[in-house]
Amino acid sequence: MDQPYAPPYALDATGSDIHAEGAALRARGRAAWVKLPGDVCPVHAWAVTDPVLLKQLLADPRVSKDAARHWPDFADGRITRDWPMLIWVAVRNMFTAYGADHTRLRRLIAPAFTARRTKAMRPRVEAITEALLDDMARVGPDEVVDVRDRFAYQVPIQVICELMGVAESLAPRFRARVNGIFDTTLTAEEAEENGKAMYALLAELAESKRKEPDDDLTSFLIATRDEEHGTALDEQELLDTLLLMISAGHETTVNLLDQALFHLLTRPDQLAHVRAGRATWSDAAEETLRAEPSVPYLPLRYPVEDLDLGDGLVFRRNEPILAAFAAAGRHPSWHGEDADVFDVTRTDKSHLAFGYGTHLCLGMSLARLEAEIALPAFFDRFPQAELAADVPGQEIAKVSSFVSNGHTRLPVRLGRAAH
Ligand code: HEM
């Protein structure tokens, strides 16, 4: 872990100002040598902010996500439970798999997320959205509602719980544990405790579906066999795949809805563009993903051999790579000098918020569907909604994380409901 690149840039574990941090990293070149949160077991990595280089690395077969095979510090036991983010690299599912293993683990579940399958979920997403809006409409027009909690959270968590067959009673427990996984300010002990509680919950879910299989993805993952070898997922692969689906399947989309609502509520000109048809709701979602990606940094990738990236930049084996999606999405070389400005009418809103290459997000069509339904439905129902930032004790703080980009709460005065 002793690296010759001094001094590393210490990333802010609280993620309090990821955009200022992103600018500081970009000023260091295409990639910056950084220190990740966690002091007892220090972890350093290359944070890649240049979009061209980032895309190149995400698609390069010489770059792995499998720590056990390709991160010597981890494989040889130097990365210990003293590192609070251990769970991000130690899990065994498609997220941390490489080559044939990745294909095997992804292929099992990918058919459930094709464009056609996702389209078929529209009526359920609409029904969930409408029920939540009905519920909020019961609140008086001058009362303040936490829209992150009551809407941005609820749409994705209800959708993913329905897909995975998670009972309603388990959903709040999963939500708390997923929050813990994304909270990068936890101590190693707290993170370990959270991980243990998460695995107990996953085992409970798997056990209930073994006893009573249903028409859901958890039951499917238990029963399914690999086409080529006829093998089932082993127990860790099963639990870790459930963990991935449930966590990636909601926290990220929560942030997308939260940030889109926040930006449209705080910039009336932007909302006016969408209402007047000068931009679509999908434009609003894509601009949110570009300017405020749900996952600002994604740990970790590993060069399987030394990579000479030109102009003197070399990533050696044992030097992990951190994808800096937020800094890339606001790179002036990609989106011009006004890259920091949230503008739904911008012609090119391309981004890397869903990743790129073989690990490209499996649920991106579902996330987009949820945003395209939830955002217009919210503003149609509550045309007078305004952010209530003036309410004492309701500051709009960011969640304490450098891998999750959302607010702790979104206090909104809803105004009169339209229907
Ligand atoms: C706005 C919402 C979302 C965002 C921004 C997002 C973002 C991402 C990112 C950045 C990755 C990692 C790509 C990489 O390793 O380079 C990823 C992977 C993944 N996402 Fe999403 N995601 C979202 C929603 C969802 C949903 C709704 C689901 C499931 C229902 C999902 C399931 C997955 C899975 C399974 C992977 C792992 C794919 C692989 O490693 O092959 N995501 N996502």
Short mmCIF file of C-alpha atoms in Angstrom, two decimals, residues 92-408:
data_model
loop_
_atom_site.label_atom_id
_atom_site.label_comp_id
_atom_site.label_asym_id
_atom_site.label_seq_id
_atom_site.Cartn_x
_atom_site.Cartn_y
_atom_site.Cartn_z
CA ARG A 92 -19.21 -12.07 -4.62
CA ASN A 93 -21.69 -11.09 -7.29
CA MET A 94 -21.57 -9.66 -10.82
CA PHE A 95 -20.51 -6.24 -9.45
CA THR A 96 -17.15 -7.68 -8.32
CA ALA A 97 -16.73 -10.40 -10.94
CA TYR A 98 -14.42 -10.57 -13.95
CA GLY A 99 -14.49 -12.35 -17.30
CA ALA A 100 -16.41 -15.63 -17.50
CA ASP A 101 -17.55 -15.34 -13.87
CA HIS A 102 -19.10 -11.98 -14.59
CA THR A 103 -20.89 -13.35 -17.65
CA ARG A 104 -22.25 -16.28 -15.63
CA LEU A 105 -23.50 -14.15 -12.74
CA ARG A 106 -24.99 -11.41 -14.91
CA ARG A 107 -26.59 -13.74 -17.46
CA LEU A 108 -28.76 -15.36 -14.80
CA ILE A 109 -30.69 -12.23 -13.99
CA ALA A 110 -30.24 -10.01 -17.05
CA PRO A 111 -33.33 -11.40 -18.86
CA ALA A 112 -35.53 -9.92 -16.12
CA PHE A 113 -34.36 -6.40 -17.06
CA THR A 114 -34.69 -6.30 -20.85
CA ALA A 115 -36.40 -3.25 -22.37
CA ARG A 116 -39.54 -5.34 -22.98
CA ARG A 117 -39.68 -6.65 -19.39
CA THR A 118 -39.11 -3.16 -18.05
CA LYS A 119 -41.87 -1.71 -20.22
CA ALA A 120 -44.25 -4.28 -18.78
CA MET A 121 -43.59 -2.82 -15.30
CA ARG A 122 -45.07 0.58 -16.27
CA PRO A 123 -48.57 -0.03 -14.87
CA ARG A 124 -47.16 -1.12 -11.50
CA VAL A 125 -44.80 1.85 -11.27
CA GLU A 126 -47.71 4.15 -12.16
CA ALA A 127 -49.97 2.59 -9.53
CA ILE A 128 -47.27 2.84 -6.82
CA THR A 129 -46.64 6.48 -7.77
CA GLU A 130 -50.33 7.42 -7.73
CA ALA A 131 -50.91 5.78 -4.34
CA LEU A 132 -48.00 7.76 -2.84
CA LEU A 133 -49.29 11.01 -4.31
CA ASP A 134 -52.80 10.31 -2.98
CA ASP A 135 -51.29 9.77 0.42
CA MET A 136 -49.34 13.04 0.33
CA ALA A 137 -52.40 14.93 -0.98
CA ARG A 138 -54.07 14.27 2.38
CA VAL A 139 -51.58 16.64 4.02
CA GLY A 140 -52.70 20.28 4.36
CA PRO A 141 -51.42 22.63 1.60
CA ASP A 142 -49.29 24.63 4.03
CA GLU A 143 -47.76 21.71 5.84
CA VAL A 144 -44.23 20.63 5.07
CA VAL A 145 -43.59 17.11 3.83
CA ASP A 146 -40.24 15.37 3.50
CA VAL A 147 -40.51 14.43 -0.14
CA ARG A 148 -37.30 12.39 -0.13
CA ASP A 149 -38.74 10.16 2.57
CA ARG A 150 -42.33 9.99 1.38
CA PHE A 151 -41.84 9.91 -2.39
CA ALA A 152 -38.25 9.72 -3.72
CA TYR A 153 -37.54 6.77 -1.41
CA GLN A 154 -40.86 5.06 -1.67
CA VAL A 155 -41.19 4.67 -5.44
CA PRO A 156 -37.89 2.77 -5.97
CA ILE A 157 -38.04 0.77 -2.75
CA GLN A 158 -41.58 -0.42 -3.40
CA VAL A 159 -40.73 -1.32 -7.01
CA ILE A 160 -37.57 -3.27 -6.11
CA CYS A 161 -39.22 -4.99 -3.12
CA GLU A 162 -42.07 -6.11 -5.37
CA LEU A 163 -39.65 -7.42 -7.99
CA MET A 164 -37.51 -9.26 -5.44
CA GLY A 165 -40.47 -10.47 -3.38
CA VAL A 166 -39.38 -8.64 -0.21
CA ALA A 167 -42.26 -8.47 2.28
CA GLU A 168 -43.46 -4.98 3.18
CA SER A 169 -42.48 -5.58 6.80
CA LEU A 170 -38.83 -6.16 5.79
CA ALA A 171 -38.54 -3.07 3.57
CA PRO A 172 -37.71 -0.53 6.33
CA ARG A 173 -35.04 -2.86 7.72
CA PHE A 174 -33.45 -3.23 4.29
CA ARG A 175 -33.63 0.54 3.84
CA ALA A 176 -31.72 1.13 7.08
CA ARG A 177 -29.02 -1.41 6.18
CA VAL A 178 -28.61 -0.10 2.62
CA ASN A 179 -28.21 3.40 4.09
CA GLY A 180 -25.43 1.97 6.25
CA ILE A 181 -23.64 0.49 3.24
CA PHE A 182 -23.67 3.84 1.44
CA ASP A 183 -22.68 5.83 4.57
CA THR A 184 -18.93 6.22 4.18
CA THR A 185 -18.52 7.99 7.53
CA LEU A 186 -19.16 4.80 9.55
CA THR A 187 -16.26 3.41 11.56
CA ALA A 188 -14.98 -0.03 10.59
CA GLU A 189 -16.84 -1.51 13.60
CA GLU A 190 -20.11 0.19 12.68
CA ALA A 191 -19.76 -0.88 9.05
CA GLU A 192 -19.07 -4.48 10.13
CA GLU A 193 -22.12 -4.47 12.42
CA ASN A 194 -24.23 -3.09 9.61
CA GLY A 195 -22.91 -5.76 7.25
CA LYS A 196 -23.75 -8.53 9.73
CA ALA A 197 -27.28 -7.22 10.16
CA MET A 198 -27.66 -7.00 6.38
CA TYR A 199 -26.58 -10.63 5.91
CA ALA A 200 -28.99 -11.79 8.63
CA LEU A 201 -31.77 -10.01 6.75
CA LEU A 202 -30.72 -11.50 3.40
CA ALA A 203 -30.62 -14.99 4.93
CA GLU A 204 -34.12 -14.41 6.32
CA LEU A 205 -35.34 -13.43 2.87
CA ALA A 206 -33.72 -16.45 1.17
CA GLU A 207 -35.03 -18.80 3.83
CA SER A 208 -38.60 -17.55 3.47
CA LYS A 209 -38.47 -18.03 -0.31
CA ARG A 210 -37.00 -21.52 0.05
CA LYS A 211 -39.97 -22.42 2.19
CA GLU A 212 -42.53 -20.66 0.04
CA PRO A 213 -41.30 -19.87 -3.46
CA ASP A 214 -43.27 -17.23 -5.31
CA ASP A 215 -43.28 -15.47 -8.65
CA ASP A 216 -40.39 -13.11 -7.78
CA LEU A 217 -36.69 -12.72 -8.58
CA THR A 218 -35.45 -14.04 -5.22
CA SER A 219 -37.30 -17.35 -5.78
CA PHE A 220 -36.01 -17.36 -9.34
CA LEU A 221 -32.39 -16.88 -8.23
CA ILE A 222 -32.72 -19.75 -5.76
CA ALA A 223 -34.14 -22.11 -8.36
CA THR A 224 -32.16 -21.11 -11.42
CA ARG A 225 -29.32 -23.14 -12.87
CA ASP A 226 -26.51 -22.01 -15.14
CA GLU A 227 -27.40 -23.04 -18.71
CA GLU A 228 -23.88 -24.21 -19.54
CA HIS A 229 -22.94 -26.16 -16.40
CA GLY A 230 -26.29 -26.74 -14.71
CA THR A 231 -24.95 -25.27 -11.46
CA ALA A 232 -26.87 -23.14 -8.99
CA LEU A 233 -25.54 -20.01 -7.31
CA ASP A 234 -23.63 -20.96 -4.18
CA GLU A 235 -24.92 -19.49 -0.91
CA GLN A 236 -22.59 -16.48 -0.87
CA GLU A 237 -23.26 -15.69 -4.53
CA LEU A 238 -26.98 -15.89 -3.85
CA LEU A 239 -26.94 -13.60 -0.81
CA ASP A 240 -24.53 -11.17 -2.47
CA THR A 241 -26.66 -11.03 -5.63
CA LEU A 242 -29.71 -10.26 -3.50
CA LEU A 243 -27.68 -7.61 -1.70
CA LEU A 244 -26.66 -6.05 -5.01
CA MET A 245 -30.14 -6.05 -6.50
CA ILE A 246 -31.80 -4.61 -3.41
CA SER A 247 -29.17 -1.91 -2.76
CA ALA A 248 -28.32 -0.90 -6.36
CA GLY A 249 -32.01 -1.20 -7.14
CA HIS A 250 -33.13 1.56 -4.82
CA GLU A 251 -30.56 3.94 -3.27
CA THR A 252 -29.42 5.09 -6.73
CA THR A 253 -32.91 5.78 -8.05
CA VAL A 254 -33.84 7.52 -4.79
CA ASN A 255 -31.00 9.95 -5.45
CA LEU A 256 -32.07 10.47 -9.06
CA LEU A 257 -35.62 11.43 -7.99
CA ASP A 258 -34.34 13.49 -5.05
CA GLN A 259 -31.84 15.48 -7.14
CA ALA A 260 -34.27 16.01 -10.03
CA LEU A 261 -36.96 17.26 -7.63
CA PHE A 262 -34.43 19.46 -5.82
CA HIS A 263 -33.12 21.09 -9.01
CA LEU A 264 -36.56 21.60 -10.55
CA LEU A 265 -37.91 23.05 -7.30
CA THR A 266 -34.98 25.41 -6.82
CA ARG A 267 -34.79 26.53 -10.48
CA PRO A 268 -38.22 27.63 -11.65
CA ASP A 269 -36.81 28.49 -15.11
CA GLN A 270 -35.81 24.84 -15.57
CA LEU A 271 -39.21 23.53 -14.50
CA ALA A 272 -40.81 26.09 -16.83
CA HIS A 273 -38.81 24.70 -19.79
CA VAL A 274 -40.24 21.23 -19.13
CA ARG A 275 -43.79 22.48 -18.50
CA ALA A 276 -43.71 24.49 -21.73
CA GLY A 277 -42.42 21.51 -23.72
CA ARG A 278 -39.03 23.09 -24.47
CA ALA A 279 -37.52 20.03 -22.76
CA THR A 280 -38.95 16.64 -21.81
CA TRP A 281 -39.11 14.93 -18.41
CA SER A 282 -36.57 12.53 -19.76
CA ASP A 283 -34.27 15.52 -20.49
CA ALA A 284 -34.68 16.55 -16.84
CA ALA A 285 -33.73 13.05 -15.67
CA GLU A 286 -30.70 12.83 -17.99
CA GLU A 287 -29.45 16.30 -17.01
CA THR A 288 -29.77 15.25 -13.37
CA LEU A 289 -27.71 12.13 -14.04
CA ARG A 290 -25.06 14.21 -15.82
CA ALA A 291 -24.79 17.05 -13.30
CA GLU A 292 -25.70 15.14 -10.12
CA PRO A 293 -24.98 11.44 -10.69
CA SER A 294 -26.45 9.19 -8.01
CA VAL A 295 -23.08 7.48 -7.52
CA PRO A 296 -20.37 10.17 -7.68
CA TYR A 297 -17.48 7.74 -7.23
CA LEU A 298 -17.53 4.00 -7.76
CA PRO A 299 -15.05 1.71 -5.96
CA LEU A 300 -12.99 -0.17 -7.22
CA ARG A 301 -11.28 -1.60 -10.27
CA TYR A 302 -7.84 -3.21 -10.62
CA PRO A 303 -5.37 -3.31 -13.53
CA VAL A 304 -4.58 -6.98 -14.23
CA GLU A 305 -1.22 -5.78 -15.60
CA ASP A 306 0.65 -2.47 -15.69
CA LEU A 307 -1.25 -0.07 -17.95
CA ASP A 308 0.67 2.54 -19.91
CA LEU A 309 -1.93 5.22 -20.61
CA GLY A 310 0.33 7.62 -22.51
CA ASP A 311 1.80 11.00 -21.59
CA GLY A 312 3.67 9.44 -18.68
CA LEU A 313 0.58 8.10 -16.94
CA VAL A 314 1.05 4.49 -15.83
CA PHE A 315 -1.28 2.51 -13.55
CA ARG A 316 0.57 -0.37 -11.99
CA ARG A 317 -0.86 -3.64 -10.73
CA ASN A 318 -1.91 -3.14 -7.12
CA GLU A 319 -2.99 0.44 -7.84
CA PRO A 320 -6.81 0.37 -7.76
CA ILE A 321 -8.95 2.62 -9.93
CA LEU A 322 -11.86 4.71 -8.69
CA ALA A 323 -14.38 5.82 -11.33
CA ALA A 324 -15.09 9.52 -10.66
CA PHE A 325 -18.45 9.76 -12.44
CA ALA A 326 -19.44 13.15 -11.00
CA ALA A 327 -16.18 14.86 -11.94
CA ALA A 328 -16.35 13.31 -15.44
CA GLY A 329 -19.94 14.46 -16.04
CA ARG A 330 -18.92 18.07 -15.34
CA HIS A 331 -15.67 17.97 -17.29
CA PRO A 332 -15.27 21.12 -19.41
CA SER A 333 -13.65 19.06 -22.18
CA TRP A 334 -16.96 17.17 -22.49
CA HIS A 335 -19.63 19.71 -21.63
CA GLY A 336 -17.92 23.07 -22.06
CA GLU A 337 -17.19 25.90 -19.68
CA ASP A 338 -20.77 25.84 -18.36
CA ALA A 339 -20.56 22.14 -17.46
CA ASP A 340 -21.41 23.01 -13.84
CA VAL A 341 -24.75 24.55 -14.82
CA PHE A 342 -27.91 22.43 -14.55
CA ASP A 343 -29.62 23.04 -17.90
CA VAL A 344 -32.37 20.73 -19.15
CA THR A 345 -32.18 22.33 -22.60
CA ARG A 346 -28.50 21.52 -23.12
CA THR A 347 -28.18 19.59 -26.41
CA ASP A 348 -25.62 17.07 -25.24
CA LYS A 349 -26.48 15.64 -21.84
CA SER A 350 -24.43 12.46 -22.18
CA HIS A 351 -22.98 11.04 -18.97
CA LEU A 352 -21.44 7.97 -17.40
CA ALA A 353 -23.83 7.80 -14.42
CA PHE A 354 -24.85 4.23 -15.31
CA GLY A 355 -21.25 3.20 -15.95
CA TYR A 356 -20.02 1.88 -19.29
CA GLY A 357 -18.81 -1.42 -20.77
CA THR A 358 -19.54 -4.90 -19.44
CA HIS A 359 -20.70 -3.67 -16.02
CA LEU A 360 -23.11 -1.11 -17.47
CA CYS A 361 -26.00 -0.78 -15.02
CA LEU A 362 -28.49 -3.60 -15.43
CA GLY A 363 -31.39 -1.57 -14.06
CA MET A 364 -30.97 1.63 -16.06
CA SER A 365 -34.16 1.21 -18.12
CA LEU A 366 -36.10 0.62 -14.92
CA ALA A 367 -34.54 3.68 -13.24
CA ARG A 368 -35.37 5.82 -16.26
CA LEU A 369 -38.93 4.47 -16.33
CA GLU A 370 -39.40 5.34 -12.66
CA ALA A 371 -38.13 8.89 -13.21
CA GLU A 372 -40.24 9.44 -16.32
CA ILE A 373 -43.35 8.39 -14.41
CA ALA A 374 -42.66 9.87 -10.97
CA LEU A 375 -41.42 13.35 -11.94
CA PRO A 376 -44.35 14.50 -14.15
CA ALA A 377 -46.85 12.83 -11.81
CA PHE A 378 -45.47 14.79 -8.84
CA PHE A 379 -45.50 18.19 -10.58
CA ASP A 380 -48.94 17.56 -12.14
CA ARG A 381 -50.42 16.72 -8.76
CA PHE A 382 -48.67 19.50 -6.84
CA PRO A 383 -48.27 22.42 -9.26
CA GLN A 384 -47.57 24.87 -6.41
CA ALA A 385 -44.96 22.74 -4.63
CA GLU A 386 -42.04 24.72 -3.25
CA LEU A 387 -38.96 23.84 -1.28
CA ALA A 388 -39.42 24.81 2.38
CA ALA A 389 -35.79 25.53 3.14
CA ASP A 390 -36.84 28.15 5.66
CA VAL A 391 -38.20 25.61 8.14
CA PRO A 392 -35.98 25.57 11.26
CA GLY A 393 -34.22 22.26 11.81
CA GLN A 394 -34.89 21.15 8.26
CA GLU A 395 -31.62 22.15 6.58
CA ILE A 396 -31.15 20.45 3.27
CA ALA A 397 -27.95 18.63 4.09
CA LYS A 398 -26.28 16.04 1.86
CA VAL A 399 -26.19 12.39 2.90
CA SER A 400 -22.91 11.54 4.60
CA SER A 401 -21.30 9.64 1.79
CA PHE A 402 -18.86 10.08 -1.07
CA VAL A 403 -20.50 7.25 -3.04
CA SER A 404 -24.12 8.41 -2.73
CA ASN A 405 -25.26 11.82 -3.96
CA GLY A 406 -28.52 12.83 -2.34
CA HIS A 407 -30.00 14.95 0.45
CA THR A 408 -30.85 13.81 3.95
#
